[in-house]
Amino acid sequence: EAGVAQSPRYKIIEKRQSVAFWCNPISGHATLYWYQQILGQGPKLLIQFQNNGVVDDSQLPKDRFSAERLKGVDSTLKIQPAKLEDSAVYLCASSHSGSHQETQYFGPGTRLLVL
Amino acid sequence: GDSVTQMEGPVTLSEEAFLTINCTYTATGYPSLFWYVQYPGEGLQLLLKATKADDKGSNKGFEATYRKETTSFHLEKGSVQVSDSAVYFCAYSGAGSYQLTFGKGTKLSVIP
């Protein structure tokens, strides 16, 4: 079974530029998550989708971050404009139905450096 | 608010030593508890989990028991190997909430 795919793996941009990340979850997984992992910390949830609807985006900085999951499969996360403090690893995860007992499967992440 | 506190690192052990990484949580109700591991250059992967009190999760020689009375989920391994060198994250997911709340991670280095 193919895992969660993410691209790009690395991205370097200057502050105030925009950037987009792509995620393809495990086939058949209804729930998709985006996490931000700042160096030395645990991942923090940014947004959760159930199929193509948003379940929780309470920790997403909506003035600069946006995410969509068209057709309930792939998802993109965008930052516009980027700030220095956005430097982090952006992780995508998916799970079958989103139950709190389920395992979330993580992709390799996109490492973003904002200069 | 809800949170996870895990042992600060880094932890350095000799091969075949006993490992304990402490994890306690603050949450209402009956959360599910997880240990995730991140090997160098790789993504997060589930190591083990427990979904109700007194359950023991185990995998690859690692164990953790869900202790509701002490709100703990400590990770143990009787004899670590060099290949266990990684960052270990304790996490929970509360009933009624889908998101994982992670601790800060504990970096383990095992030397031959």
XYZ file of C-alpha atoms in Angstrom:
227
model
C 0.000 0.000 0.000
C 1.393 3.370 -1.003
C 1.945 5.825 1.821
C 1.144 9.517 2.101
C 2.948 11.465 -0.602
C 4.080 15.067 -0.270
C 5.883 17.488 -2.516
C 8.142 19.293 -2.674
C 10.457 17.834 -0.035
C 12.348 21.090 0.425
C 11.610 24.717 -0.339
C 13.568 27.897 0.258
C 11.834 31.247 -0.263
C 12.238 34.833 0.812
C 9.851 36.457 3.243
C 6.711 37.905 1.693
C 6.827 35.360 -1.127
C 4.158 32.699 -1.518
C 4.549 28.933 -1.436
C 2.316 25.907 -1.886
C 2.592 22.339 -0.670
C 0.837 19.296 -2.065
C -0.342 16.130 -0.341
C -1.793 12.887 -1.650
C -3.212 10.747 1.171
C -3.451 6.984 1.363
C -6.129 5.736 -0.999
C -9.505 5.445 0.690
C -8.638 7.628 3.669
C -11.412 10.111 4.303
C -9.559 12.275 6.808
C -6.573 14.450 5.969
C -4.523 16.600 8.335
C -1.888 19.285 7.921
C 0.569 19.780 10.786
C 3.337 22.324 11.322
C 6.483 21.095 13.093
C 8.864 23.800 14.222
C 12.391 22.663 15.008
C 12.618 21.131 18.477
C 8.863 20.861 18.945
C 6.141 18.337 18.315
C 3.807 18.724 15.344
C 0.887 21.110 15.755
C -2.362 20.644 13.860
C -3.160 23.388 11.358
C -6.247 22.005 9.652
C -8.255 18.805 9.366
C -10.463 17.744 6.468
C -13.134 15.081 6.431
C -13.580 14.238 2.746
C -13.603 17.724 1.190
C -15.039 19.577 4.196
C -13.091 21.354 6.931
C -13.533 19.817 10.397
C -11.110 21.967 12.369
C -9.069 24.973 11.258
C -8.964 26.765 14.605
C -5.145 26.866 14.657
C -4.668 27.913 11.041
C -3.401 31.533 10.685
C -6.074 32.433 8.189
C -4.610 35.813 7.326
C -1.795 34.073 5.471
C -2.482 30.321 5.340
C -5.105 28.617 3.236
C -5.832 24.998 2.408
C -8.189 23.112 0.192
C -9.057 19.527 -0.556
C -10.921 19.428 -3.812
C -12.774 16.203 -4.601
C -11.895 14.822 -1.188
C -8.526 13.394 -2.231
C -5.435 15.571 -2.793
C -4.872 18.677 -0.735
C -2.819 21.840 -1.052
C -1.619 24.142 1.702
C -0.611 27.678 0.751
C 1.214 30.428 2.591
C 0.951 33.966 1.265
C 2.868 36.019 2.244
C 5.442 33.950 4.144
C 7.094 35.176 7.329
C 10.380 34.125 8.867
C 8.535 32.274 11.641
C 6.876 30.019 9.063
C 10.161 28.130 8.695
C 9.200 24.606 9.709
C 8.410 21.140 8.413
C 4.874 20.822 7.082
C 3.488 17.352 7.578
C 0.487 15.827 5.920
C -1.247 12.861 7.515
C -4.300 10.780 6.735
C -6.526 8.306 8.516
C -9.387 6.088 7.468
C -12.305 7.821 9.128
C -10.942 10.244 11.724
C -11.851 8.350 14.882
C -9.708 9.384 17.863
C -8.584 5.765 18.223
C -7.254 5.505 14.692
C -3.656 5.657 13.608
C -2.696 8.683 11.564
C -0.219 7.955 8.762
C 2.284 10.693 8.031
C 4.043 11.713 4.860
C 7.757 12.595 4.733
C 7.046 16.306 5.133
C 8.056 19.467 3.307
C 10.881 21.388 4.923
C 10.363 25.142 4.410
C 13.031 27.742 5.020
C 11.995 31.396 4.840
C 14.889 33.840 4.482
C -5.894 23.053 28.590
C -5.106 19.623 27.266
C -1.401 18.880 26.944
C 1.311 16.246 26.809
C 4.522 16.451 28.818
C 7.369 14.142 28.001
C 10.858 13.701 29.287
C 13.334 16.251 28.042
C 16.192 15.004 25.952
C 18.549 14.275 24.535
C 19.040 10.842 26.017
C 22.214 8.898 25.311
C 22.435 5.209 26.188
C 24.829 2.391 25.531
C 23.647 -0.542 23.462
C 21.633 -3.091 25.501
C 20.765 -0.537 28.192
C 17.227 -0.202 29.576
C 15.178 2.693 28.228
C 12.388 4.674 29.859
C 10.912 7.836 28.364
C 8.303 9.380 30.621
C 5.061 10.802 29.269
C 2.137 12.305 31.167
C -0.968 13.918 29.793
C -3.657 16.320 30.884
C -7.000 15.599 29.294
C -10.583 14.990 30.228
C -12.383 11.786 29.467
C -10.702 8.757 27.958
C -8.180 9.725 25.303
C -6.267 7.356 23.050
C -2.516 7.428 23.607
C 0.251 6.989 21.063
C 4.000 6.851 20.690
C 5.322 7.966 17.321
C 8.949 7.672 16.214
C 10.922 9.711 13.717
C 14.085 8.041 12.456
C 16.789 10.264 10.930
C 15.716 11.486 7.505
C 12.324 9.794 7.694
C 8.741 10.777 8.466
C 6.765 10.152 11.633
C 5.531 6.626 12.059
C 3.406 4.965 14.688
C 5.372 2.886 17.175
C 2.532 1.749 19.423
C -0.777 2.842 20.842
C -3.367 2.131 23.546
C -6.994 3.151 23.363
C -8.291 2.408 26.858
C -7.106 2.317 30.442
C -4.747 -0.528 31.422
C -4.120 -1.436 27.770
C -0.504 -2.178 26.902
C 0.791 -1.235 23.496
C 3.862 -3.049 22.206
C 5.984 -3.138 19.061
C 9.635 -3.853 18.191
C 10.426 -4.617 21.841
C 8.960 -1.309 23.044
C 6.059 -1.244 25.513
C 3.847 1.364 27.122
C 0.901 0.936 29.478
C -2.044 3.342 29.633
C -2.254 4.333 33.322
C -5.328 6.436 33.891
C -4.737 6.781 37.642
C -1.394 8.487 37.016
C -2.329 9.896 33.557
C 0.856 8.379 32.167
C 2.010 6.397 29.149
C 5.721 5.793 29.721
C 7.729 4.136 26.939
C 10.086 1.297 27.884
C 12.470 -1.088 26.181
C 14.566 -3.644 27.944
C 17.581 -3.600 25.640
C 18.091 -0.788 23.147
C 19.991 -1.102 19.880
C 21.877 1.439 17.803
C 19.030 1.257 15.285
C 16.642 2.646 17.926
C 18.337 6.041 17.682
C 15.520 8.422 16.766
C 13.189 11.090 18.128
C 10.228 9.718 20.082
C 6.947 11.621 20.422
C 4.184 10.928 22.893
C 0.740 11.998 21.704
C -2.908 11.696 22.560
C -6.223 12.077 20.822
C -9.167 12.940 23.005
C -12.600 11.432 22.679
C -14.678 13.813 20.608
C -11.559 15.442 19.168
C -9.806 14.114 16.121
C -6.522 15.903 16.410
C -3.318 14.497 17.828
C -1.677 16.594 20.528
C 2.053 15.899 20.648
C 4.739 16.296 23.243
C 7.957 18.072 22.303
C 9.812 14.865 21.488
C 12.761 13.078 23.093
C 15.877 12.447 21.062
C 17.483 9.095 21.805
C 21.013 8.249 20.767
C 22.291 4.710 21.312
C 26.029 4.210 21.144
C 27.779 0.880 20.518
